[in-house]
Structure formats: C-alpha cells, structure tokens
Coordinates of C-alpha atoms in Angstrom, one line a residue:
M1 CA -29.3 -64.1 -47.4
A2 CA -32.8 -65.9 -46.6
R3 CA -35.8 -64.8 -45.5
R4 CA -36.5 -66.0 -42.0
T5 CA -39.5 -67.8 -40.7
R6 CA -40.9 -68.1 -37.2
R7 CA -40.6 -70.6 -35.2
E8 CA -43.5 -71.7 -32.4
D9 CA -41.6 -70.3 -29.8
E10 CA -41.0 -67.4 -31.3
R11 CA -44.7 -66.3 -30.6
P12 CA -45.7 -62.6 -31.3
A13 CA -46.2 -60.4 -28.1
R14 CA -50.0 -60.4 -26.4
K15 CA -51.8 -57.8 -27.0
K16 CA -52.2 -55.7 -23.0
N17 CA -55.2 -55.6 -21.6
H18 CA -55.9 -52.0 -21.8
L19 CA -58.5 -51.4 -18.5
I20 CA -55.8 -53.0 -16.5
T21 CA -53.0 -50.1 -18.4
L22 CA -55.7 -47.6 -17.4
G23 CA -55.6 -48.6 -13.7
V24 CA -59.6 -49.8 -13.8
Q25 CA -60.7 -52.8 -11.7
V26 CA -63.3 -54.8 -13.0
D27 CA -64.4 -58.2 -11.6
G28 CA -67.7 -60.2 -11.1
R29 CA -68.5 -57.6 -8.6
N30 CA -67.0 -54.5 -9.9
P31 CA -68.9 -54.0 -13.7
V32 CA -67.5 -51.2 -15.9
D33 CA -69.4 -48.7 -15.4
Y34 CA -72.0 -47.9 -18.8
K35 CA -71.9 -44.1 -18.1
D36 CA -68.2 -43.4 -18.3
V37 CA -67.6 -42.8 -21.4
A38 CA -64.4 -42.1 -21.7
L39 CA -63.6 -45.7 -21.5
L40 CA -66.0 -46.9 -23.1
R41 CA -64.9 -44.6 -26.2
Q42 CA -61.5 -45.8 -26.2
F43 CA -63.4 -49.0 -27.5
L44 CA -65.4 -47.9 -30.1
S45 CA -63.2 -47.5 -33.4
D46 CA -63.8 -44.4 -34.9
K47 CA -67.0 -45.8 -36.9
G48 CA -68.4 -46.3 -34.2
R49 CA -67.9 -49.8 -33.6
I50 CA -67.4 -52.3 -30.6
R51 CA -63.8 -53.2 -31.1
S52 CA -62.7 -56.9 -31.0
R53 CA -60.7 -58.6 -28.1
R54 CA -58.1 -59.6 -31.1
L55 CA -57.2 -54.9 -30.9
T56 CA -58.4 -54.7 -27.4
G57 CA -56.6 -57.2 -24.9
L58 CA -59.4 -58.3 -23.1
T59 CA -60.0 -61.5 -21.0
P60 CA -63.5 -62.6 -22.7
Q61 CA -65.3 -61.3 -18.8
Q62 CA -64.4 -58.8 -19.1
Q63 CA -65.6 -58.4 -23.5
R64 CA -69.0 -59.0 -22.4
Q65 CA -69.3 -56.4 -20.1
V66 CA -67.9 -53.7 -22.0
A67 CA -69.5 -54.1 -25.1
T68 CA -72.9 -54.8 -22.1
A69 CA -71.7 -50.5 -21.0
I70 CA -71.5 -49.2 -24.7
R71 CA -74.6 -51.3 -25.5
N72 CA -77.1 -49.2 -22.4
A73 CA -74.6 -46.3 -23.2
R74 CA -76.0 -45.7 -27.0
E75 CA -79.6 -46.3 -25.3
M76 CA -78.9 -43.6 -22.7
A77 CA -77.8 -41.5 -25.5
L78 CA -74.5 -40.8 -24.0
L79 CA -72.5 -42.6 -27.2
P80 CA -73.7 -42.6 -30.0
Y81 CA -75.2 -45.6 -32.8
D82 CA -72.7 -45.0 -35.7
S83 CA -70.5 -41.8 -36.4
R84 CA -72.5 -40.7 -39.3

C-alpha cells in the first residue's frame, strides 16, 4: 500500500485559543490578571517554563499579556520560578 503524503490543502487543525475555551475575555483594557494563579498555571510547563504560542494557541498580544502576568506573579511570590 502506498504511503500517503500530506497535500497543501490538508493542513493540520489549528490549535484552539486556550483563553477563549476558558471563557476569559482579554483585550487591551482587560489584560490577564497576575493574581489569577489557577489560570496562569495552565500556561506553565511542568518544569515551570512559560508555554509557547504554538502550544497555547494564543494571539501574539495575548501571549505577551500572559507572559507579563506570569512574570509579575513570580515577582510577588505567587508562582515559582522553577518546579524544584
């Protein structure tokens, strides 16, 4: 049986925007809150690194807001810098 190759019209499914699936409304006036630790933990890997846009499906603006919120939460000792 011949092996199928992917055609240009058979693109993989786009990653769902994680903030939209959680029902969080984020725009310029309502950035991600650094005090919402439960939400921010979903954007961290098991080693404590910030997940990339490729994995989370966020827009560039949302990714910047999430990264800034995680950094602020780490500064306030709400989130760890690493998992150790």
